[in-house]
């Protein structure tokens, strides 16, 4: 009986001393990525109209309510005019933004990147234009009447020091060759970046799933976050509502990722207030985890 008691006491002590430490170590390992998710959004704001039921003055407070509710860490926006970006900055004081008008000044639409300045530091940023001369400001050579471009930023997470690239774009809405060549050019530009860092690509691609631009990106290692997500919200919706189509039509706005990124959740957000949509597009929102790089 005495020997059995000693064994039980020994096992109890071992359990007390070893198990908490083991659980703590496992918890730390598991939570390293999970504690630092990145919530990204792609959102075509719809350029500001001066009057009417869907004017910017009418839509701005609805949009501010949506964005302050969702609180994306990084947001790629399309079609924003300079005064719209200033308004968003005023409504979202925790954000800074990077962008340039597509003609190089401030009097045209922006493909801008907003980011939570308390969480992320931009280390580098640049622009290129979707044309045969991507370094020429305002260039367009593929038959599209409207200038199209990409804004990219290399970010560092202030907490984890993890670095990654975020790219934001808006493909042409008419020219099929322009959209196809745009996808090819983005792949060329990605090859110029640090291959050890993951890439997040957001945008209004103005084309449906399965078309050549989509397949071009997928074939070179990009993943559609809606298809890759562990949890999908409103996956059957499209993203172009035209202010009056609750189905969203086609899913032409995407977030894609390349590299060591896992996708926890992706949502097409169909928020409206009293029948008013914030934009003629629904935003796409993805919660991402940057996993440890295999080489590290």
PDB file of C-alpha atoms in Angstrom:
ATOM      1  CA  UNK A   1       0.000   0.000   0.000  1.00  0.00           C
ATOM      2  CA  UNK A   2       2.828   2.388   0.897  1.00  0.00           C
ATOM      3  CA  UNK A   3       4.587   1.714  -2.437  1.00  0.00           C
ATOM      4  CA  UNK A   4       1.386   2.336  -4.385  1.00  0.00           C
ATOM      5  CA  UNK A   5       0.873   5.663  -2.565  1.00  0.00           C
ATOM      6  CA  UNK A   6       4.420   6.776  -3.435  1.00  0.00           C
ATOM      7  CA  UNK A   7       3.804   6.006  -7.093  1.00  0.00           C
ATOM      8  CA  UNK A   8       0.547   7.978  -7.106  1.00  0.00           C
ATOM      9  CA  UNK A   9       2.202  10.985  -5.436  1.00  0.00           C
ATOM     10  CA  UNK A  10       5.068  10.851  -7.938  1.00  0.00           C
ATOM     11  CA  UNK A  11       2.651  10.754 -10.881  1.00  0.00           C
ATOM     12  CA  UNK A  12       0.630  13.640  -9.466  1.00  0.00           C
ATOM     13  CA  UNK A  13       3.788  15.758  -9.050  1.00  0.00           C
ATOM     14  CA  UNK A  14       4.953  14.923 -12.569  1.00  0.00           C
ATOM     15  CA  UNK A  15       1.566  15.904 -13.978  1.00  0.00           C
ATOM     16  CA  UNK A  16       1.622  19.198 -12.069  1.00  0.00           C
ATOM     17  CA  UNK A  17       5.176  20.110 -13.053  1.00  0.00           C
ATOM     18  CA  UNK A  18       5.240  18.931 -16.657  1.00  0.00           C
ATOM     19  CA  UNK A  19       1.781  19.406 -18.082  1.00  0.00           C
ATOM     20  CA  UNK A  20       1.310  23.163 -17.470  1.00  0.00           C
ATOM     21  CA  UNK A  21       4.663  23.891 -19.049  1.00  0.00           C
ATOM     22  CA  UNK A  22       3.833  21.712 -22.029  1.00  0.00           C
ATOM     23  CA  UNK A  23       0.431  23.352 -22.500  1.00  0.00           C
ATOM     24  CA  UNK A  24       1.933  26.806 -22.274  1.00  0.00           C
ATOM     25  CA  UNK A  25       4.561  26.009 -24.870  1.00  0.00           C
ATOM     26  CA  UNK A  26       1.940  24.580 -27.205  1.00  0.00           C
ATOM     27  CA  UNK A  27      -0.276  27.584 -26.625  1.00  0.00           C
ATOM     28  CA  UNK A  28       2.522  29.967 -27.507  1.00  0.00           C
ATOM     29  CA  UNK A  29       3.361  28.049 -30.648  1.00  0.00           C
ATOM     30  CA  UNK A  30      -0.244  27.862 -31.768  1.00  0.00           C
ATOM     31  CA  UNK A  31      -1.107  31.455 -31.021  1.00  0.00           C
ATOM     32  CA  UNK A  32       1.890  33.055 -32.692  1.00  0.00           C
ATOM     33  CA  UNK A  33       0.062  33.389 -35.986  1.00  0.00           C
ATOM     34  CA  UNK A  34      -3.487  33.304 -34.710  1.00  0.00           C
ATOM     35  CA  UNK A  35      -2.899  36.270 -32.408  1.00  0.00           C
ATOM     36  CA  UNK A  36      -1.821  38.436 -35.339  1.00  0.00           C
ATOM     37  CA  UNK A  37      -4.381  38.084 -38.132  1.00  0.00           C
ATOM     38  CA  UNK A  38      -4.432  40.662 -40.914  1.00  0.00           C
ATOM     39  CA  UNK A  39      -7.842  41.823 -42.035  1.00  0.00           C
ATOM     40  CA  UNK A  40      -7.710  43.135 -45.595  1.00  0.00           C
ATOM     41  CA  UNK A  41     -10.397  44.673 -47.765  1.00  0.00           C
ATOM     42  CA  UNK A  42     -10.823  45.394 -51.455  1.00  0.00           C
ATOM     43  CA  UNK A  43     -13.398  48.090 -52.108  1.00  0.00           C
ATOM     44  CA  UNK A  44     -14.434  50.011 -55.197  1.00  0.00           C
ATOM     45  CA  UNK A  45     -15.813  53.198 -53.638  1.00  0.00           C
ATOM     46  CA  UNK A  46     -17.563  54.414 -56.799  1.00  0.00           C
ATOM     47  CA  UNK A  47     -16.265  57.830 -57.749  1.00  0.00           C
ATOM     48  CA  UNK A  48     -18.137  60.722 -56.190  1.00  0.00           C
ATOM     49  CA  UNK A  49     -21.158  62.140 -57.949  1.00  0.00           C
ATOM     50  CA  UNK A  50     -22.275  65.597 -56.883  1.00  0.00           C
ATOM     51  CA  UNK A  51     -26.021  65.024 -56.666  1.00  0.00           C
ATOM     52  CA  UNK A  52     -28.752  62.400 -56.717  1.00  0.00           C
ATOM     53  CA  UNK A  53     -29.842  59.576 -54.464  1.00  0.00           C
ATOM     54  CA  UNK A  54     -26.427  57.898 -54.641  1.00  0.00           C
ATOM     55  CA  UNK A  55     -24.319  61.029 -54.333  1.00  0.00           C
ATOM     56  CA  UNK A  56     -21.184  60.902 -52.197  1.00  0.00           C
ATOM     57  CA  UNK A  57     -22.795  63.140 -49.569  1.00  0.00           C
ATOM     58  CA  UNK A  58     -25.552  60.546 -49.161  1.00  0.00           C
ATOM     59  CA  UNK A  59     -23.239  57.531 -49.254  1.00  0.00           C
ATOM     60  CA  UNK A  60     -20.375  58.820 -47.116  1.00  0.00           C
ATOM     61  CA  UNK A  61     -21.965  58.314 -43.668  1.00  0.00           C
ATOM     62  CA  UNK A  62     -23.171  54.820 -44.645  1.00  0.00           C
ATOM     63  CA  UNK A  63     -19.689  53.917 -45.827  1.00  0.00           C
ATOM     64  CA  UNK A  64     -18.103  55.344 -42.681  1.00  0.00           C
ATOM     65  CA  UNK A  65     -20.444  53.180 -40.597  1.00  0.00           C
ATOM     66  CA  UNK A  66     -19.457  50.075 -42.572  1.00  0.00           C
ATOM     67  CA  UNK A  67     -15.717  50.737 -42.394  1.00  0.00           C
ATOM     68  CA  UNK A  68     -15.714  51.631 -38.709  1.00  0.00           C
ATOM     69  CA  UNK A  69     -17.642  48.444 -38.010  1.00  0.00           C
ATOM     70  CA  UNK A  70     -15.345  46.186 -40.061  1.00  0.00           C
ATOM     71  CA  UNK A  71     -12.078  47.953 -39.157  1.00  0.00           C
ATOM     72  CA  UNK A  72      -9.897  46.452 -41.900  1.00  0.00           C
ATOM     73  CA  UNK A  73      -6.182  46.618 -41.191  1.00  0.00           C
ATOM     74  CA  UNK A  74      -5.349  47.328 -44.816  1.00  0.00           C
ATOM     75  CA  UNK A  75      -7.726  48.406 -47.538  1.00  0.00           C
ATOM     76  CA  UNK A  76      -7.193  48.652 -51.294  1.00  0.00           C
ATOM     77  CA  UNK A  77      -9.695  51.113 -52.721  1.00  0.00           C
ATOM     78  CA  UNK A  78     -10.551  51.823 -56.325  1.00  0.00           C
ATOM     79  CA  UNK A  79     -12.160  54.823 -58.047  1.00  0.00           C
ATOM     80  CA  UNK A  80     -11.672  57.168 -55.105  1.00  0.00           C
ATOM     81  CA  UNK A  81     -11.279  60.849 -55.987  1.00  0.00           C
ATOM     82  CA  UNK A  82      -8.940  62.986 -53.922  1.00  0.00           C
ATOM     83  CA  UNK A  83     -11.691  64.637 -51.886  1.00  0.00           C
ATOM     84  CA  UNK A  84     -13.229  61.212 -51.181  1.00  0.00           C
ATOM     85  CA  UNK A  85      -9.900  59.985 -49.821  1.00  0.00           C
ATOM     86  CA  UNK A  86      -9.644  63.085 -47.632  1.00  0.00           C
ATOM     87  CA  UNK A  87     -13.154  62.402 -46.337  1.00  0.00           C
ATOM     88  CA  UNK A  88     -12.286  58.771 -45.594  1.00  0.00           C
ATOM     89  CA  UNK A  89      -9.149  59.884 -43.792  1.00  0.00           C
ATOM     90  CA  UNK A  90     -11.253  62.244 -41.661  1.00  0.00           C
ATOM     91  CA  UNK A  91     -13.773  59.472 -40.923  1.00  0.00           C
ATOM     92  CA  UNK A  92     -11.009  56.927 -40.183  1.00  0.00           C
ATOM     93  CA  UNK A  93      -8.389  58.841 -38.169  1.00  0.00           C
ATOM     94  CA  UNK A  94      -6.458  55.670 -37.266  1.00  0.00           C
ATOM     95  CA  UNK A  95      -5.499  55.227 -40.938  1.00  0.00           C
ATOM     96  CA  UNK A  96      -2.935  56.732 -43.274  1.00  0.00           C
ATOM     97  CA  UNK A  97      -2.999  56.226 -47.017  1.00  0.00           C
ATOM     98  CA  UNK A  98      -0.696  55.937 -50.015  1.00  0.00           C
ATOM     99  CA  UNK A  99      -1.734  56.753 -53.550  1.00  0.00           C
ATOM    100  CA  UNK A 100      -1.470  58.924 -56.609  1.00  0.00           C
ATOM    101  CA  UNK A 101      -3.995  59.908 -59.252  1.00  0.00           C
ATOM    102  CA  UNK A 102      -3.807  57.670 -62.294  1.00  0.00           C
ATOM    103  CA  UNK A 103      -2.612  60.602 -64.409  1.00  0.00           C
ATOM    104  CA  UNK A 104       0.054  61.406 -61.858  1.00  0.00           C
ATOM    105  CA  UNK A 105      -1.645  64.343 -60.150  1.00  0.00           C
ATOM    106  CA  UNK A 106      -4.541  64.690 -57.751  1.00  0.00           C
ATOM    107  CA  UNK A 107      -7.390  65.388 -60.175  1.00  0.00           C
ATOM    108  CA  UNK A 108      -8.239  61.844 -61.208  1.00  0.00           C
ATOM    109  CA  UNK A 109      -9.251  58.538 -59.672  1.00  0.00           C
ATOM    110  CA  UNK A 110      -6.895  56.839 -57.228  1.00  0.00           C
ATOM    111  CA  UNK A 111      -6.035  53.207 -56.666  1.00  0.00           C
ATOM    112  CA  UNK A 112      -5.010  53.932 -53.092  1.00  0.00           C
ATOM    113  CA  UNK A 113      -3.988  51.840 -50.098  1.00  0.00           C
ATOM    114  CA  UNK A 114      -5.296  52.697 -46.626  1.00  0.00           C
ATOM    115  CA  UNK A 115      -3.641  51.092 -43.605  1.00  0.00           C
ATOM    116  CA  UNK A 116      -3.892  51.158 -39.822  1.00  0.00           C
ATOM    117  CA  UNK A 117      -0.862  53.257 -38.937  1.00  0.00           C
ATOM    118  CA  UNK A 118      -0.760  51.814 -35.407  1.00  0.00           C
ATOM    119  CA  UNK A 119      -0.305  48.259 -36.712  1.00  0.00           C
ATOM    120  CA  UNK A 120       1.739  48.574 -39.890  1.00  0.00           C
ATOM    121  CA  UNK A 121       4.688  50.570 -41.144  1.00  0.00           C
ATOM    122  CA  UNK A 122       5.199  51.084 -44.886  1.00  0.00           C
ATOM    123  CA  UNK A 123       8.832  50.327 -45.742  1.00  0.00           C
ATOM    124  CA  UNK A 124       8.606  50.864 -49.508  1.00  0.00           C
ATOM    125  CA  UNK A 125       5.935  51.801 -52.008  1.00  0.00           C
ATOM    126  CA  UNK A 126       5.651  52.504 -55.702  1.00  0.00           C
ATOM    127  CA  UNK A 127       3.296  52.552 -58.660  1.00  0.00           C
ATOM    128  CA  UNK A 128       3.221  51.130 -62.141  1.00  0.00           C
ATOM    129  CA  UNK A 129       0.829  51.609 -65.002  1.00  0.00           C
ATOM    130  CA  UNK A 130      -0.912  48.787 -66.816  1.00  0.00           C
ATOM    131  CA  UNK A 131       0.644  49.296 -70.236  1.00  0.00           C
ATOM    132  CA  UNK A 132       3.665  48.370 -72.333  1.00  0.00           C
ATOM    133  CA  UNK A 133       5.453  51.247 -70.592  1.00  0.00           C
ATOM    134  CA  UNK A 134       4.577  50.596 -66.931  1.00  0.00           C
ATOM    135  CA  UNK A 135       7.000  53.194 -65.569  1.00  0.00           C
ATOM    136  CA  UNK A 136       5.492  55.986 -67.675  1.00  0.00           C
ATOM    137  CA  UNK A 137       2.936  57.895 -65.613  1.00  0.00           C
ATOM    138  CA  UNK A 138      -0.530  57.839 -67.120  1.00  0.00           C
ATOM    139  CA  UNK A 139       0.396  55.459 -69.944  1.00  0.00           C
ATOM    140  CA  UNK A 140      -2.129  53.227 -71.695  1.00  0.00           C
ATOM    141  CA  UNK A 141      -1.204  51.135 -74.736  1.00  0.00           C
ATOM    142  CA  UNK A 142      -3.573  48.147 -74.801  1.00  0.00           C
ATOM    143  CA  UNK A 143      -6.660  49.698 -76.363  1.00  0.00           C
ATOM    144  CA  UNK A 144      -8.236  50.896 -73.126  1.00  0.00           C
ATOM    145  CA  UNK A 145      -9.513  54.483 -73.042  1.00  0.00           C
ATOM    146  CA  UNK A 146      -9.053  54.803 -69.280  1.00  0.00           C
ATOM    147  CA  UNK A 147      -5.628  54.715 -67.643  1.00  0.00           C
ATOM    148  CA  UNK A 148      -5.189  51.781 -65.251  1.00  0.00           C
ATOM    149  CA  UNK A 149      -2.514  51.242 -62.629  1.00  0.00           C
ATOM    150  CA  UNK A 150      -1.220  49.369 -59.588  1.00  0.00           C
ATOM    151  CA  UNK A 151      -0.174  50.729 -56.190  1.00  0.00           C
ATOM    152  CA  UNK A 152       2.058  48.459 -54.122  1.00  0.00           C
ATOM    153  CA  UNK A 153       3.384  48.759 -50.596  1.00  0.00           C
ATOM    154  CA  UNK A 154       5.877  46.700 -48.626  1.00  0.00           C
ATOM    155  CA  UNK A 155       4.573  46.617 -45.059  1.00  0.00           C
ATOM    156  CA  UNK A 156       6.047  45.566 -41.749  1.00  0.00           C
ATOM    157  CA  UNK A 157       3.844  44.469 -38.878  1.00  0.00           C
ATOM    158  CA  UNK A 158       4.890  46.687 -35.965  1.00  0.00           C
ATOM    159  CA  UNK A 159       4.248  43.877 -33.471  1.00  0.00           C
ATOM    160  CA  UNK A 160       5.649  40.783 -35.159  1.00  0.00           C
ATOM    161  CA  UNK A 161       8.094  42.483 -37.584  1.00  0.00           C
ATOM    162  CA  UNK A 162       6.662  40.252 -40.307  1.00  0.00           C
ATOM    163  CA  UNK A 163       7.004  41.843 -43.758  1.00  0.00           C
ATOM    164  CA  UNK A 164       4.759  41.378 -46.785  1.00  0.00           C
ATOM    165  CA  UNK A 165       3.619  43.093 -49.968  1.00  0.00           C
ATOM    166  CA  UNK A 166       0.186  44.516 -50.647  1.00  0.00           C
ATOM    167  CA  UNK A 167      -0.825  45.323 -54.234  1.00  0.00           C
ATOM    168  CA  UNK A 168      -3.985  47.139 -55.279  1.00  0.00           C
ATOM    169  CA  UNK A 169      -5.312  47.466 -58.827  1.00  0.00           C
ATOM    170  CA  UNK A 170      -8.280  48.227 -61.058  1.00  0.00           C
ATOM    171  CA  UNK A 171      -8.450  46.476 -64.444  1.00  0.00           C
ATOM    172  CA  UNK A 172     -10.147  47.993 -67.461  1.00  0.00           C
ATOM    173  CA  UNK A 173     -13.898  47.513 -67.758  1.00  0.00           C
ATOM    174  CA  UNK A 174     -14.067  47.294 -71.579  1.00  0.00           C
ATOM    175  CA  UNK A 175     -10.886  45.973 -73.170  1.00  0.00           C
ATOM    176  CA  UNK A 176     -10.429  42.194 -72.843  1.00  0.00           C
ATOM    177  CA  UNK A 177      -6.813  42.305 -74.135  1.00  0.00           C
ATOM    178  CA  UNK A 178      -6.005  45.018 -71.591  1.00  0.00           C
ATOM    179  CA  UNK A 179      -7.279  42.859 -68.720  1.00  0.00           C
ATOM    180  CA  UNK A 180      -5.338  39.842 -69.959  1.00  0.00           C
ATOM    181  CA  UNK A 181      -2.099  41.793 -70.391  1.00  0.00           C
ATOM    182  CA  UNK A 182      -2.638  43.459 -67.000  1.00  0.00           C
ATOM    183  CA  UNK A 183      -2.603  40.086 -65.256  1.00  0.00           C
ATOM    184  CA  UNK A 184       0.569  39.111 -67.110  1.00  0.00           C
ATOM    185  CA  UNK A 185       2.287  42.379 -66.174  1.00  0.00           C
ATOM    186  CA  UNK A 186       1.414  41.965 -62.498  1.00  0.00           C
ATOM    187  CA  UNK A 187       3.087  38.567 -62.534  1.00  0.00           C
ATOM    188  CA  UNK A 188       6.208  40.110 -64.086  1.00  0.00           C
ATOM    189  CA  UNK A 189       6.286  42.807 -61.416  1.00  0.00           C
ATOM    190  CA  UNK A 190       5.813  40.285 -58.602  1.00  0.00           C
ATOM    191  CA  UNK A 191       8.966  38.509 -59.800  1.00  0.00           C
ATOM    192  CA  UNK A 192      10.899  41.730 -59.113  1.00  0.00           C
ATOM    193  CA  UNK A 193       9.923  41.668 -55.438  1.00  0.00           C
ATOM    194  CA  UNK A 194      11.590  39.754 -52.611  1.00  0.00           C
ATOM    195  CA  UNK A 195      10.540  36.135 -53.261  1.00  0.00           C
ATOM    196  CA  UNK A 196      10.775  35.308 -49.547  1.00  0.00           C
ATOM    197  CA  UNK A 197       7.853  37.621 -48.723  1.00  0.00           C
ATOM    198  CA  UNK A 198       4.181  36.851 -49.324  1.00  0.00           C
ATOM    199  CA  UNK A 199       2.036  38.977 -51.624  1.00  0.00           C
ATOM    200  CA  UNK A 200      -1.555  40.104 -51.150  1.00  0.00           C
ATOM    201  CA  UNK A 201      -3.269  41.290 -54.349  1.00  0.00           C
ATOM    202  CA  UNK A 202      -6.566  43.169 -54.125  1.00  0.00           C
ATOM    203  CA  UNK A 203      -8.615  44.820 -56.790  1.00  0.00           C
ATOM    204  CA  UNK A 204     -11.573  45.329 -59.044  1.00  0.00           C
ATOM    205  CA  UNK A 205     -10.630  43.054 -61.934  1.00  0.00           C
ATOM    206  CA  UNK A 206     -13.758  43.743 -64.005  1.00  0.00           C
ATOM    207  CA  UNK A 207     -13.967  40.138 -65.142  1.00  0.00           C
ATOM    208  CA  UNK A 208     -15.618  36.970 -63.924  1.00  0.00           C
ATOM    209  CA  UNK A 209     -14.030  33.929 -62.350  1.00  0.00           C
ATOM    210  CA  UNK A 210     -12.531  31.461 -64.785  1.00  0.00           C
ATOM    211  CA  UNK A 211     -11.630  34.053 -67.406  1.00  0.00           C
ATOM    212  CA  UNK A 212      -8.073  34.315 -68.692  1.00  0.00           C
ATOM    213  CA  UNK A 213      -6.887  37.056 -66.265  1.00  0.00           C
ATOM    214  CA  UNK A 214      -8.137  34.998 -63.323  1.00  0.00           C
ATOM    215  CA  UNK A 215      -6.572  31.781 -64.616  1.00  0.00           C
ATOM    216  CA  UNK A 216      -3.294  33.571 -65.391  1.00  0.00           C
ATOM    217  CA  UNK A 217      -2.917  34.635 -61.772  1.00  0.00           C
ATOM    218  CA  UNK A 218      -4.024  31.261 -60.398  1.00  0.00           C
ATOM    219  CA  UNK A 219      -1.633  29.355 -62.665  1.00  0.00           C
ATOM    220  CA  UNK A 220       1.332  31.257 -61.211  1.00  0.00           C
ATOM    221  CA  UNK A 221       0.623  30.484 -57.581  1.00  0.00           C
ATOM    222  CA  UNK A 222      -1.974  33.037 -56.514  1.00  0.00           C
ATOM    223  CA  UNK A 223      -4.930  31.704 -54.530  1.00  0.00           C
ATOM    224  CA  UNK A 224      -8.436  33.159 -54.514  1.00  0.00           C
ATOM    225  CA  UNK A 225      -9.126  33.893 -50.846  1.00  0.00           C
ATOM    226  CA  UNK A 226     -12.817  33.104 -51.186  1.00  0.00           C
ATOM    227  CA  UNK A 227     -12.047  29.589 -52.374  1.00  0.00           C
ATOM    228  CA  UNK A 228      -9.136  29.153 -49.956  1.00  0.00           C
ATOM    229  CA  UNK A 229     -10.963  30.396 -46.847  1.00  0.00           C
ATOM    230  CA  UNK A 230     -11.795  28.104 -43.945  1.00  0.00           C
ATOM    231  CA  UNK A 231     -14.965  30.142 -43.420  1.00  0.00           C
ATOM    232  CA  UNK A 232     -16.868  31.795 -46.281  1.00  0.00           C
ATOM    233  CA  UNK A 233     -19.563  34.419 -45.781  1.00  0.00           C
ATOM    234  CA  UNK A 234     -21.926  35.349 -48.627  1.00  0.00           C
ATOM    235  CA  UNK A 235     -19.857  33.245 -51.014  1.00  0.00           C
ATOM    236  CA  UNK A 236     -22.769  33.035 -53.435  1.00  0.00           C
ATOM    237  CA  UNK A 237     -22.998  36.802 -53.875  1.00  0.00           C
ATOM    238  CA  UNK A 238     -21.343  38.772 -56.632  1.00  0.00           C
ATOM    239  CA  UNK A 239     -19.638  42.091 -55.926  1.00  0.00           C
ATOM    240  CA  UNK A 240     -21.216  44.556 -58.394  1.00  0.00           C
ATOM    241  CA  UNK A 241     -24.613  45.577 -57.065  1.00  0.00           C
ATOM    242  CA  UNK A 242     -25.107  48.659 -59.264  1.00  0.00           C
ATOM    243  CA  UNK A 243     -26.903  50.240 -56.268  1.00  0.00           C
ATOM    244  CA  UNK A 244     -29.955  48.072 -56.922  1.00  0.00           C
ATOM    245  CA  UNK A 245     -28.975  44.396 -57.246  1.00  0.00           C
ATOM    246  CA  UNK A 246     -28.796  42.618 -53.863  1.00  0.00           C
ATOM    247  CA  UNK A 247     -27.294  39.539 -55.565  1.00  0.00           C
ATOM    248  CA  UNK A 248     -24.164  41.501 -56.488  1.00  0.00           C
ATOM    249  CA  UNK A 249     -24.162  40.161 -60.048  1.00  0.00           C
ATOM    250  CA  UNK A 250     -20.737  38.689 -60.876  1.00  0.00           C
ATOM    251  CA  UNK A 251     -17.827  38.348 -58.447  1.00  0.00           C
ATOM    252  CA  UNK A 252     -15.418  40.722 -60.192  1.00  0.00           C
ATOM    253  CA  UNK A 253     -13.638  42.020 -57.069  1.00  0.00           C
ATOM    254  CA  UNK A 254     -11.086  39.628 -55.581  1.00  0.00           C
ATOM    255  CA  UNK A 255      -8.404  39.295 -52.990  1.00  0.00           C
ATOM    256  CA  UNK A 256      -5.635  36.893 -53.970  1.00  0.00           C
ATOM    257  CA  UNK A 257      -2.611  35.727 -52.006  1.00  0.00           C
ATOM    258  CA  UNK A 258       0.708  34.169 -52.908  1.00  0.00           C
ATOM    259  CA  UNK A 259       3.259  32.672 -50.544  1.00  0.00           C
ATOM    260  CA  UNK A 260       3.064  31.565 -46.923  1.00  0.00           C
ATOM    261  CA  UNK A 261      -0.437  32.858 -46.149  1.00  0.00           C
ATOM    262  CA  UNK A 262      -3.430  30.932 -44.826  1.00  0.00           C
ATOM    263  CA  UNK A 263      -6.961  32.290 -45.184  1.00  0.00           C
ATOM    264  CA  UNK A 264      -9.178  32.070 -42.129  1.00  0.00           C
ATOM    265  CA  UNK A 265     -12.254  33.847 -43.463  1.00  0.00           C
ATOM    266  CA  UNK A 266     -13.480  35.703 -46.531  1.00  0.00           C
ATOM    267  CA  UNK A 267     -16.687  37.687 -46.768  1.00  0.00           C
ATOM    268  CA  UNK A 268     -18.581  39.654 -49.371  1.00  0.00           C
ATOM    269  CA  UNK A 269     -20.192  42.324 -47.220  1.00  0.00           C
ATOM    270  CA  UNK A 270     -23.633  43.420 -48.454  1.00  0.00           C
ATOM    271  CA  UNK A 271     -24.246  46.065 -45.782  1.00  0.00           C
ATOM    272  CA  UNK A 272     -26.829  48.736 -46.505  1.00  0.00           C
ATOM    273  CA  UNK A 273     -28.746  51.216 -44.392  1.00  0.00           C
ATOM    274  CA  UNK A 274     -32.357  52.148 -45.105  1.00  0.00           C
ATOM    275  CA  UNK A 275     -31.928  50.735 -48.601  1.00  0.00           C
ATOM    276  CA  UNK A 276     -28.795  52.759 -49.315  1.00  0.00           C
ATOM    277  CA  UNK A 277     -25.647  50.914 -50.363  1.00  0.00           C
ATOM    278  CA  UNK A 278     -22.331  52.640 -49.593  1.00  0.00           C
ATOM    279  CA  UNK A 279     -21.125  51.918 -53.152  1.00  0.00           C
ATOM    280  CA  UNK A 280     -22.173  50.177 -56.334  1.00  0.00           C
ATOM    281  CA  UNK A 281     -19.745  47.394 -55.336  1.00  0.00           C
ATOM    282  CA  UNK A 282     -19.755  45.171 -52.280  1.00  0.00           C
ATOM    283  CA  UNK A 283     -16.412  45.032 -50.475  1.00  0.00           C
ATOM    284  CA  UNK A 284     -14.459  41.788 -50.183  1.00  0.00           C
ATOM    285  CA  UNK A 285     -12.891  41.179 -46.755  1.00  0.00           C
ATOM    286  CA  UNK A 286     -10.345  38.468 -45.906  1.00  0.00           C
ATOM    287  CA  UNK A 287      -8.761  37.556 -42.590  1.00  0.00           C
ATOM    288  CA  UNK A 288      -5.270  36.229 -43.234  1.00  0.00           C
ATOM    289  CA  UNK A 289      -2.506  34.583 -41.240  1.00  0.00           C
ATOM    290  CA  UNK A 290       1.083  34.860 -42.411  1.00  0.00           C
ATOM    291  CA  UNK A 291       2.633  31.522 -41.563  1.00  0.00           C
ATOM    292  CA  UNK A 292       6.317  31.037 -40.655  1.00  0.00           C
ATOM    293  CA  UNK A 293       8.365  30.743 -43.823  1.00  0.00           C
ATOM    294  CA  UNK A 294       9.539  27.164 -44.496  1.00  0.00           C
ATOM    295  CA  UNK A 295      13.134  28.341 -44.884  1.00  0.00           C
ATOM    296  CA  UNK A 296      13.202  29.900 -41.436  1.00  0.00           C
TER     297      UNK A 296
END
